[in-house]
JSON list of C-alpha atoms in Angstrom, two decimals:
[
{"chain": "Y", "resi": 820, "resn": "GLU", "atom": "CA", "xyz": [21.58, -10.52, -20.48]},
{"chain": "Y", "resi": 821, "resn": "SER", "atom": "CA", "xyz": [24.45, -8.21, -19.58]},
{"chain": "Y", "resi": 822, "resn": "GLY", "atom": "CA", "xyz": [23.48, -7.81, -15.91]},
{"chain": "Y", "resi": 823, "resn": "LYS", "atom": "CA", "xyz": [23.99, -4.03, -16.20]},
{"chain": "Y", "resi": 824, "resn": "LEU", "atom": "CA", "xyz": [21.78, -1.44, -14.51]},
{"chain": "Y", "resi": 825, "resn": "LEU", "atom": "CA", "xyz": [19.24, -0.18, -17.09]},
{"chain": "Y", "resi": 826, "resn": "THR", "atom": "CA", "xyz": [17.72, 2.71, -15.17]},
{"chain": "Y", "resi": 827, "resn": "ARG", "atom": "CA", "xyz": [17.25, 4.08, -11.70]},
{"chain": "Y", "resi": 828, "resn": "LEU", "atom": "CA", "xyz": [14.01, 5.51, -10.36]},
{"chain": "Y", "resi": 829, "resn": "LYS", "atom": "CA", "xyz": [14.50, 7.94, -7.49]},
{"chain": "Y", "resi": 830, "resn": "ALA", "atom": "CA", "xyz": [11.72, 8.27, -4.94]},
{"chain": "Y", "resi": 831, "resn": "PRO", "atom": "CA", "xyz": [12.94, 10.67, -2.22]},
{"chain": "Y", "resi": 832, "resn": "GLU", "atom": "CA", "xyz": [9.37, 11.35, -1.06]},
{"chain": "Y", "resi": 833, "resn": "PHE", "atom": "CA", "xyz": [9.39, 7.87, 0.51]},
{"chain": "Y", "resi": 834, "resn": "TYR", "atom": "CA", "xyz": [12.26, 8.76, 2.83]},
{"chain": "Y", "resi": 835, "resn": "THR", "atom": "CA", "xyz": [12.79, 11.29, 5.57]},
{"chain": "Y", "resi": 836, "resn": "TYR", "atom": "CA", "xyz": [16.37, 12.12, 6.41]},
{"chain": "Y", "resi": 837, "resn": "ASP", "atom": "CA", "xyz": [16.77, 13.57, 9.89]},
{"chain": "Y", "resi": 838, "resn": "ARG", "atom": "CA", "xyz": [20.33, 14.89, 10.15]},
{"chain": "Y", "resi": 839, "resn": "ARG", "atom": "CA", "xyz": [19.66, 16.94, 13.30]},
{"chain": "Y", "resi": 840, "resn": "THR", "atom": "CA", "xyz": [17.97, 14.39, 15.62]},
{"chain": "Y", "resi": 841, "resn": "ARG", "atom": "CA", "xyz": [18.96, 10.93, 14.43]},
{"chain": "Y", "resi": 842, "resn": "ASP", "atom": "CA", "xyz": [21.35, 11.34, 11.48]},
{"chain": "Y", "resi": 843, "resn": "ARG", "atom": "CA", "xyz": [19.57, 8.60, 9.56]},
{"chain": "Y", "resi": 844, "resn": "SER", "atom": "CA", "xyz": [17.04, 8.00, 6.85]},
{"chain": "Y", "resi": 845, "resn": "ILE", "atom": "CA", "xyz": [13.71, 6.46, 7.84]},
{"chain": "Y", "resi": 846, "resn": "GLY", "atom": "CA", "xyz": [10.70, 5.28, 5.89]},
{"chain": "Y", "resi": 847, "resn": "GLY", "atom": "CA", "xyz": [11.34, 3.72, 2.56]},
{"chain": "Y", "resi": 848, "resn": "ILE", "atom": "CA", "xyz": [9.79, 1.62, -0.16]},
{"chain": "Y", "resi": 849, "resn": "ARG", "atom": "CA", "xyz": [8.34, -1.63, 1.18]},
{"chain": "Y", "resi": 850, "resn": "ALA", "atom": "CA", "xyz": [6.31, -2.97, -1.76]},
{"chain": "Y", "resi": 851, "resn": "LEU", "atom": "CA", "xyz": [6.28, -2.91, -5.55]},
{"chain": "Y", "resi": 852, "resn": "VAL", "atom": "CA", "xyz": [4.05, -4.16, -8.35]},
{"chain": "Y", "resi": 853, "resn": "PHE", "atom": "CA", "xyz": [4.52, -4.00, -12.13]},
{"chain": "Y", "resi": 854, "resn": "LEU", "atom": "CA", "xyz": [1.26, -2.94, -13.80]},
{"chain": "Y", "resi": 855, "resn": "PRO", "atom": "CA", "xyz": [0.10, -4.38, -17.16]},
{"chain": "Y", "resi": 856, "resn": "ASP", "atom": "CA", "xyz": [0.56, -0.98, -18.87]},
{"chain": "Y", "resi": 857, "resn": "GLY", "atom": "CA", "xyz": [4.27, -0.92, -17.94]},
{"chain": "Y", "resi": 858, "resn": "ARG", "atom": "CA", "xyz": [4.07, 1.40, -14.94]},
{"chain": "Y", "resi": 859, "resn": "LEU", "atom": "CA", "xyz": [5.56, 0.48, -11.61]},
{"chain": "Y", "resi": 860, "resn": "ALA", "atom": "CA", "xyz": [3.61, 0.93, -8.36]},
{"chain": "Y", "resi": 861, "resn": "ILE", "atom": "CA", "xyz": [5.63, 1.38, -5.19]},
{"chain": "Y", "resi": 862, "resn": "GLY", "atom": "CA", "xyz": [4.31, 1.50, -1.64]},
{"chain": "Y", "resi": 863, "resn": "GLY", "atom": "CA", "xyz": [5.76, 2.58, 1.65]},
{"chain": "Y", "resi": 864, "resn": "LEU", "atom": "CA", "xyz": [5.74, 5.58, 3.94]},
{"chain": "Y", "resi": 865, "resn": "GLY", "atom": "CA", "xyz": [5.46, 9.25, 3.05]},
{"chain": "Y", "resi": 866, "resn": "PRO", "atom": "CA", "xyz": [7.22, 12.15, 4.77]},
{"chain": "Y", "resi": 867, "resn": "VAL", "atom": "CA", "xyz": [7.72, 11.41, 8.47]},
{"chain": "Y", "resi": 868, "resn": "SER", "atom": "CA", "xyz": [6.73, 14.18, 10.89]},
{"chain": "Y", "resi": 869, "resn": "ASN", "atom": "CA", "xyz": [8.02, 12.49, 14.07]},
{"chain": "Y", "resi": 870, "resn": "VAL", "atom": "CA", "xyz": [11.08, 10.27, 13.78]},
{"chain": "Y", "resi": 871, "resn": "ASP", "atom": "CA", "xyz": [10.63, 8.87, 17.28]},
{"chain": "Y", "resi": 872, "resn": "GLY", "atom": "CA", "xyz": [7.06, 7.74, 16.59]},
{"chain": "Y", "resi": 873, "resn": "PHE", "atom": "CA", "xyz": [7.62, 6.76, 12.95]},
{"chain": "Y", "resi": 874, "resn": "VAL", "atom": "CA", "xyz": [4.65, 9.01, 12.10]},
{"chain": "Y", "resi": 875, "resn": "GLY", "atom": "CA", "xyz": [3.86, 9.49, 8.43]},
{"chain": "Y", "resi": 876, "resn": "PRO", "atom": "CA", "xyz": [1.19, 8.74, 5.82]},
{"chain": "Y", "resi": 877, "resn": "PRO", "atom": "CA", "xyz": [0.82, 5.52, 3.84]},
{"chain": "Y", "resi": 878, "resn": "ARG", "atom": "CA", "xyz": [2.10, 6.35, 0.35]},
{"chain": "Y", "resi": 879, "resn": "LEU", "atom": "CA", "xyz": [1.61, 4.78, -3.05]},
{"chain": "Y", "resi": 880, "resn": "GLY", "atom": "CA", "xyz": [3.60, 6.09, -5.99]},
{"chain": "Y", "resi": 881, "resn": "LEU", "atom": "CA", "xyz": [3.33, 5.28, -9.68]},
{"chain": "Y", "resi": 882, "resn": "GLY", "atom": "CA", "xyz": [6.39, 5.42, -11.86]},
{"chain": "Y", "resi": 883, "resn": "ASP", "atom": "CA", "xyz": [7.43, 5.19, -15.46]},
{"chain": "Y", "resi": 884, "resn": "TRP", "atom": "CA", "xyz": [10.47, 3.06, -14.65]},
{"chain": "Y", "resi": 885, "resn": "PRO", "atom": "CA", "xyz": [12.02, 2.90, -18.17]},
{"chain": "Y", "resi": 886, "resn": "ALA", "atom": "CA", "xyz": [12.02, 6.72, -18.27]},
{"chain": "Y", "resi": 887, "resn": "GLY", "atom": "CA", "xyz": [13.17, 6.94, -14.64]},
{"chain": "Y", "resi": 888, "resn": "LYS", "atom": "CA", "xyz": [10.42, 9.32, -13.50]},
{"chain": "Y", "resi": 889, "resn": "MET", "atom": "CA", "xyz": [7.65, 9.31, -10.93]},
{"chain": "Y", "resi": 890, "resn": "LEU", "atom": "CA", "xyz": [4.03, 9.84, -11.96]},
{"chain": "Y", "resi": 891, "resn": "PRO", "atom": "CA", "xyz": [0.91, 10.47, -9.80]},
{"chain": "Y", "resi": 892, "resn": "ARG", "atom": "CA", "xyz": [0.99, 9.61, -6.14]},
{"chain": "Y", "resi": 893, "resn": "CYS", "atom": "CA", "xyz": [-1.60, 8.36, -3.68]},
{"chain": "Y", "resi": 894, "resn": "GLN", "atom": "CA", "xyz": [-1.43, 9.17, -0.01]},
{"chain": "Y", "resi": 895, "resn": "ASP", "atom": "CA", "xyz": [-3.75, 9.29, 2.98]},
{"chain": "Y", "resi": 896, "resn": "LYS", "atom": "CA", "xyz": [-3.89, 10.86, 6.43]},
{"chain": "Y", "resi": 897, "resn": "PRO", "atom": "CA", "xyz": [-3.58, 7.96, 8.87]},
{"chain": "Y", "resi": 898, "resn": "HIS", "atom": "CA", "xyz": [-0.11, 7.19, 10.15]},
{"chain": "Y", "resi": 899, "resn": "ALA", "atom": "CA", "xyz": [0.79, 3.90, 8.52]},
{"chain": "Y", "resi": 900, "resn": "ILE", "atom": "CA", "xyz": [3.20, 2.24, 6.16]},
{"chain": "Y", "resi": 901, "resn": "LEU", "atom": "CA", "xyz": [2.19, 0.17, 3.14]},
{"chain": "Y", "resi": 902, "resn": "ASP", "atom": "CA", "xyz": [3.92, -3.20, 3.43]},
{"chain": "Y", "resi": 903, "resn": "HIS", "atom": "CA", "xyz": [2.16, -4.93, 0.53]},
{"chain": "Y", "resi": 904, "resn": "LEU", "atom": "CA", "xyz": [0.39, -4.00, -2.73]},
{"chain": "Y", "resi": 905, "resn": "GLN", "atom": "CA", "xyz": [-1.76, -5.92, -5.19]},
{"chain": "Y", "resi": 906, "resn": "PHE", "atom": "CA", "xyz": [-3.32, -4.71, -8.44]},
{"chain": "Y", "resi": 907, "resn": "VAL", "atom": "CA", "xyz": [-6.76, -5.99, -9.53]},
{"chain": "Y", "resi": 908, "resn": "PRO", "atom": "CA", "xyz": [-6.74, -5.32, -13.31]},
{"chain": "Y", "resi": 909, "resn": "GLU", "atom": "CA", "xyz": [-10.45, -6.06, -13.93]},
{"chain": "Y", "resi": 910, "resn": "GLN", "atom": "CA", "xyz": [-11.37, -3.06, -11.75]},
{"chain": "Y", "resi": 911, "resn": "ASN", "atom": "CA", "xyz": [-8.19, -0.97, -12.21]},
{"chain": "Y", "resi": 912, "resn": "LEU", "atom": "CA", "xyz": [-7.95, -1.17, -8.43]},
{"chain": "Y", "resi": 913, "resn": "MET", "atom": "CA", "xyz": [-4.82, -1.00, -6.30]},
{"chain": "Y", "resi": 914, "resn": "ILE", "atom": "CA", "xyz": [-5.02, -2.47, -2.81]},
{"chain": "Y", "resi": 915, "resn": "GLY", "atom": "CA", "xyz": [-2.45, -1.66, -0.14]},
{"chain": "Y", "resi": 916, "resn": "GLY", "atom": "CA", "xyz": [-2.09, -3.08, 3.35]},
{"chain": "Y", "resi": 917, "resn": "GLY", "atom": "CA", "xyz": [0.06, -2.28, 6.35]},
{"chain": "Y", "resi": 918, "resn": "GLY", "atom": "CA", "xyz": [-0.20, -0.34, 9.58]},
{"chain": "Y", "resi": 919, "resn": "GLY", "atom": "CA", "xyz": [1.51, 2.01, 11.96]},
{"chain": "Y", "resi": 920, "resn": "ASP", "atom": "CA", "xyz": [0.97, 4.37, 14.89]},
{"chain": "Y", "resi": 921, "resn": "ALA", "atom": "CA", "xyz": [-2.66, 4.97, 13.88]},
{"chain": "Y", "resi": 922, "resn": "GLY", "atom": "CA", "xyz": [-3.30, 1.21, 13.76]},
{"chain": "Y", "resi": 923, "resn": "PRO", "atom": "CA", "xyz": [-3.69, -1.28, 10.93]},
{"chain": "Y", "resi": 924, "resn": "PHE", "atom": "CA", "xyz": [-4.50, -0.06, 7.41]},
{"chain": "Y", "resi": 925, "resn": "LEU", "atom": "CA", "xyz": [-6.12, -1.47, 4.27]},
{"chain": "Y", "resi": 926, "resn": "GLY", "atom": "CA", "xyz": [-6.59, 1.01, 1.41]},
{"chain": "Y", "resi": 927, "resn": "PHE", "atom": "CA", "xyz": [-8.22, 0.86, -2.04]},
{"chain": "Y", "resi": 928, "resn": "TRP", "atom": "CA", "xyz": [-7.36, 3.21, -4.92]},
{"chain": "Y", "resi": 929, "resn": "ASP", "atom": "CA", "xyz": [-9.08, 3.45, -8.33]},
{"chain": "Y", "resi": 930, "resn": "LEU", "atom": "CA", "xyz": [-6.11, 4.12, -10.61]},
{"chain": "Y", "resi": 931, "resn": "ALA", "atom": "CA", "xyz": [-8.45, 5.35, -13.38]},
{"chain": "Y", "resi": 932, "resn": "ALA", "atom": "CA", "xyz": [-9.97, 8.02, -11.11]},
{"chain": "Y", "resi": 933, "resn": "GLN", "atom": "CA", "xyz": [-9.57, 11.73, -11.73]},
{"chain": "Y", "resi": 934, "resn": "GLN", "atom": "CA", "xyz": [-6.34, 13.12, -10.28]},
{"chain": "Y", "resi": 935, "resn": "VAL", "atom": "CA", "xyz": [-6.28, 16.33, -8.29]},
{"chain": "Y", "resi": 936, "resn": "ASP", "atom": "CA", "xyz": [-2.87, 18.06, -8.29]},
{"chain": "Y", "resi": 937, "resn": "GLY", "atom": "CA", "xyz": [-1.19, 14.81, -9.34]},
{"chain": "Y", "resi": 938, "resn": "VAL", "atom": "CA", "xyz": [-2.78, 12.82, -6.48]},
{"chain": "Y", "resi": 939, "resn": "VAL", "atom": "CA", "xyz": [-5.11, 9.83, -6.87]},
{"chain": "Y", "resi": 940, "resn": "ALA", "atom": "CA", "xyz": [-7.60, 9.95, -3.98]},
{"chain": "Y", "resi": 941, "resn": "LEU", "atom": "CA", "xyz": [-8.19, 7.00, -1.71]},
{"chain": "Y", "resi": 942, "resn": "LEU", "atom": "CA", "xyz": [-11.41, 5.28, -2.78]},
{"chain": "Y", "resi": 943, "resn": "HIS", "atom": "CA", "xyz": [-12.00, 3.40, 0.47]},
{"chain": "Y", "resi": 944, "resn": "LYS", "atom": "CA", "xyz": [-10.10, 2.41, 3.59]},
{"chain": "Y", "resi": 945, "resn": "ALA", "atom": "CA", "xyz": [-10.72, -0.28, 6.16]},
{"chain": "Y", "resi": 946, "resn": "LYS", "atom": "CA", "xyz": [-9.26, -0.88, 9.58]},
{"chain": "Y", "resi": 947, "resn": "PRO", "atom": "CA", "xyz": [-8.25, -4.53, 9.95]},
{"chain": "Y", "resi": 948, "resn": "LYS", "atom": "CA", "xyz": [-7.86, -6.07, 13.40]},
{"chain": "Y", "resi": 949, "resn": "SER", "atom": "CA", "xyz": [-4.06, -5.95, 13.14]},
{"chain": "Y", "resi": 950, "resn": "HIS", "atom": "CA", "xyz": [-1.13, -4.75, 11.03]},
{"chain": "Y", "resi": 951, "resn": "ILE", "atom": "CA", "xyz": [-1.09, -6.50, 7.63]},
{"chain": "Y", "resi": 952, "resn": "HIS", "atom": "CA", "xyz": [2.23, -7.77, 6.30]},
{"chain": "Y", "resi": 953, "resn": "HIS", "atom": "CA", "xyz": [1.02, -9.65, 3.21]},
{"chain": "Y", "resi": 954, "resn": "PHE", "atom": "CA", "xyz": [-2.30, -10.43, 1.51]},
{"chain": "Y", "resi": 955, "resn": "VAL", "atom": "CA", "xyz": [-3.79, -12.04, -1.57]},
{"chain": "Y", "resi": 956, "resn": "PHE", "atom": "CA", "xyz": [-6.95, -10.80, -3.26]},
{"chain": "Y", "resi": 957, "resn": "ASP", "atom": "CA", "xyz": [-9.05, -13.66, -4.64]},
{"chain": "Y", "resi": 958, "resn": "PRO", "atom": "CA", "xyz": [-11.43, -12.19, -7.28]},
{"chain": "Y", "resi": 959, "resn": "ALA", "atom": "CA", "xyz": [-13.41, -15.45, -7.47]},
{"chain": "Y", "resi": 960, "resn": "GLY", "atom": "CA", "xyz": [-14.58, -14.93, -3.85]},
{"chain": "Y", "resi": 961, "resn": "PRO", "atom": "CA", "xyz": [-14.29, -12.02, -3.98]},
{"chain": "Y", "resi": 962, "resn": "ARG", "atom": "CA", "xyz": [-12.26, -12.00, -0.81]},
{"chain": "Y", "resi": 963, "resn": "LEU", "atom": "CA", "xyz": [-8.96, -10.87, 0.61]},
{"chain": "Y", "resi": 964, "resn": "LEU", "atom": "CA", "xyz": [-6.80, -13.22, 2.67]},
{"chain": "Y", "resi": 965, "resn": "ALA", "atom": "CA", "xyz": [-4.33, -11.39, 4.91]},
{"chain": "Y", "resi": 966, "resn": "VAL", "atom": "CA", "xyz": [-1.58, -12.28, 7.35]},
{"chain": "Y", "resi": 967, "resn": "GLY", "atom": "CA", "xyz": [0.18, -10.08, 9.83]},
{"chain": "Y", "resi": 968, "resn": "PHE", "atom": "CA", "xyz": [0.87, -9.32, 13.44]},
{"chain": "Y", "resi": 969, "resn": "GLY", "atom": "CA", "xyz": [-2.53, -10.60, 14.66]},
{"chain": "Y", "resi": 970, "resn": "GLY", "atom": "CA", "xyz": [-2.56, -13.81, 12.62]},
{"chain": "Y", "resi": 971, "resn": "PHE", "atom": "CA", "xyz": [-4.78, -14.64, 9.64]},
{"chain": "Y", "resi": 972, "resn": "GLN", "atom": "CA", "xyz": [-7.79, -12.61, 8.42]},
{"chain": "Y", "resi": 973, "resn": "ILE", "atom": "CA", "xyz": [-10.33, -13.19, 5.66]},
{"chain": "Y", "resi": 974, "resn": "TRP", "atom": "CA", "xyz": [-12.26, -10.24, 4.24]},
{"chain": "Y", "resi": 975, "resn": "ASP", "atom": "CA", "xyz": [-15.39, -11.01, 2.18]},
{"chain": "Y", "resi": 976, "resn": "PHE", "atom": "CA", "xyz": [-16.38, -8.59, -0.61]},
{"chain": "Y", "resi": 977, "resn": "SER", "atom": "CA", "xyz": [-19.36, -10.54, -2.01]},
{"chain": "Y", "resi": 978, "resn": "GLY", "atom": "CA", "xyz": [-21.94, -8.40, -0.19]},
{"chain": "Y", "resi": 979, "resn": "GLN", "atom": "CA", "xyz": [-23.61, -11.54, 1.16]},
{"chain": "Y", "resi": 980, "resn": "GLU", "atom": "CA", "xyz": [-24.09, -12.26, 4.84]},
{"chain": "Y", "resi": 981, "resn": "PRO", "atom": "CA", "xyz": [-22.08, -15.24, 6.08]},
{"chain": "Y", "resi": 982, "resn": "ALA", "atom": "CA", "xyz": [-24.09, -18.38, 6.76]},
{"chain": "Y", "resi": 983, "resn": "LYS", "atom": "CA", "xyz": [-24.99, -18.83, 10.42]},
{"chain": "Y", "resi": 984, "resn": "GLU", "atom": "CA", "xyz": [-23.72, -21.98, 12.05]},
{"chain": "Y", "resi": 985, "resn": "GLU", "atom": "CA", "xyz": [-26.28, -24.40, 13.38]},
{"chain": "Y", "resi": 986, "resn": "LYS", "atom": "CA", "xyz": [-26.28, -24.81, 17.13]},
{"chain": "Y", "resi": 987, "resn": "LYS", "atom": "CA", "xyz": [-25.51, -28.32, 18.30]},
{"chain": "Y", "resi": 988, "resn": "SER", "atom": "CA", "xyz": [-27.18, -29.69, 21.39]}
]
């Protein structure tokens, strides 16, 4: 009600500051999701190794925002940025989409999985036909509907083969 700042969560691992070459900060947080248990998931870009090529890993961080501290992180090797996140509570699954120098990226993390050194491993990754800017996971399908640089994509997770169209003469 007061409009006052309650807390601040610092996430410096999402930024790379290059004072020598560019004198600027690059990377950043591009997506966030509040989880049912009160945690905050943030997505973006991890440490950048080449500021000219915007080269860095897709990064997902989990935070205890009321306490103002970061919790486990999730990161992978391809060079990409996470532009959008969605949590699927029934499966404790976090989905992240984006892209970068290594091409488009769609990643899946099991947030209940065993952590190794404070890192939640990537469960599965897919390579969409183009960079994903936003998506919606439809559990009834189950399917994922995505939009981005290359237009509209639909990903089917039912395990069934799509029906073949009849040829018209």
